[in-house]
Coordinates of C-alpha atoms in Angstrom, one line a residue:
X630 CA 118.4 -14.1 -44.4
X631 CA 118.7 -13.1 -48.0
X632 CA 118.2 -9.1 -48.6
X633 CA 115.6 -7.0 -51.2
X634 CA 116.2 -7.0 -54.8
X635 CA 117.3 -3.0 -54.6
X636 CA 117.4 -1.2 -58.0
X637 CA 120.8 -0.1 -58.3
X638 CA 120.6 2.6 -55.7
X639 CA 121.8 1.8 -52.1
X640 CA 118.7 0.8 -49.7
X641 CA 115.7 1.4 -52.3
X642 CA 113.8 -1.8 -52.9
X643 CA 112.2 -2.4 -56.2
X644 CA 108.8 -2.2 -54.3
X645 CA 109.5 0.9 -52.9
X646 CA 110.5 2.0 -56.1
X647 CA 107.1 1.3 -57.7
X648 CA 104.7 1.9 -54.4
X649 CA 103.7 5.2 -55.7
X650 CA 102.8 4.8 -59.4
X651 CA 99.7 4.8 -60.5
X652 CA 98.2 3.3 -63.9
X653 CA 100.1 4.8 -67.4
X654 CA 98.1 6.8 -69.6
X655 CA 97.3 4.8 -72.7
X656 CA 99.3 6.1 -75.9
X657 CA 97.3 7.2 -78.4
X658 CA 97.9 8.2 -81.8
X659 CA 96.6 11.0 -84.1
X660 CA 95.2 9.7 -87.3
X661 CA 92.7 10.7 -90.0
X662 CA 90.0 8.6 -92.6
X663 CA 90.3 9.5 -96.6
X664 CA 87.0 8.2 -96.9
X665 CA 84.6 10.7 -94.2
X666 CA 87.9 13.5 -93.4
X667 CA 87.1 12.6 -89.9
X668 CA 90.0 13.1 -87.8
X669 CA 90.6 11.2 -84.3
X670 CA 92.3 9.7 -81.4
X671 CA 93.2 6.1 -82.0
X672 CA 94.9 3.6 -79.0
X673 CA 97.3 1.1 -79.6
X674 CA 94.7 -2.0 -79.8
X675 CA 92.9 -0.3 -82.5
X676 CA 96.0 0.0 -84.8
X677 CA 97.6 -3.3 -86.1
X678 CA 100.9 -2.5 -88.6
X679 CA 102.2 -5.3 -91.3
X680 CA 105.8 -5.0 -92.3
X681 CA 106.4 -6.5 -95.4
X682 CA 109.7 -6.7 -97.1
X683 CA 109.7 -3.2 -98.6
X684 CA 108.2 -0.1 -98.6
X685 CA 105.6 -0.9 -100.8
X686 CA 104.0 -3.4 -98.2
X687 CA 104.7 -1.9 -95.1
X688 CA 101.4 -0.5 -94.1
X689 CA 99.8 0.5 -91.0
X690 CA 95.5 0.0 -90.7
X691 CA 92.3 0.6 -88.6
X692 CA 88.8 0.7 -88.8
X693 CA 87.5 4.6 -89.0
X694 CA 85.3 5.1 -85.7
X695 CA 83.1 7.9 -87.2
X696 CA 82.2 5.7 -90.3
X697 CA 83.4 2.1 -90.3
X698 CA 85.7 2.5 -93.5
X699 CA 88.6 0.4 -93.1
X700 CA 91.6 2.4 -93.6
X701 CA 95.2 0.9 -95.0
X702 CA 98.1 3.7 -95.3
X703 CA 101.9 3.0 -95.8
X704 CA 104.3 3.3 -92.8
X705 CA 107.5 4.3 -93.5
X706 CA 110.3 3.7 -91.0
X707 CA 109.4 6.9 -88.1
X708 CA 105.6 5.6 -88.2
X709 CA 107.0 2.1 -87.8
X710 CA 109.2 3.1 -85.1
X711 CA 106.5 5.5 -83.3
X712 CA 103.8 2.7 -83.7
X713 CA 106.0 -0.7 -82.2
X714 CA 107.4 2.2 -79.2
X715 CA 103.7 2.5 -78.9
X716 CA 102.7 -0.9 -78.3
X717 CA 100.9 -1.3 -82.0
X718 CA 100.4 -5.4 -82.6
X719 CA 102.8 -6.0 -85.5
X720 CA 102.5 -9.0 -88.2
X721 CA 105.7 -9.6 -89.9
X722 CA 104.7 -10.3 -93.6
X723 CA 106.7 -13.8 -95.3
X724 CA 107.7 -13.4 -98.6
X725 CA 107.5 -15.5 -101.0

């Protein structure tokens, strides 16, 4: 008879561990449009982030929700960290 997976403390079963969680709260992330000065709650599937080999072409963009601008602003390394912790899709840009 082969006993539960425990995790790491003495007779707690991973599915004990996780019987009373619920869903996660989305993350969602604060952002504003140059184009209408709306501001706004984004989620992660409505961000997408390209990291490019500098500064210069590390950028982060969305589609404004209160008018449909498509927005493209630099990311410097805390955005890039706060938006991949997030769970923001990320496209690694080649280089020449």
């Amino acid at each position: 008879m082969s006993e539960p997976v425990t995790s790491g403390v003495r007779g707690l079963s991973v599915a004990s561990a996780f019987a009373g969680m619920r869903s996660v709260a989305p993350v969602r992330f604060r952002a504003g449009c140059p184009d209408c000065r709306g501001c706004f709650e984004l989620t992660a599937s409505a961000l997408r982030l390209a990291i490019g080999a500098s500064s210069r072409t590390t950028f982060y963009s969305f589609t404004c929700p209160d008018c449909g601008a498509a927005v493209r602003k630099p990311a410097g390394e805390r955005i890039v960290e706060l938006l991949t912790g997030g769970g923001v899709r990320t496209l690694r840009l080649q280089t020449p």
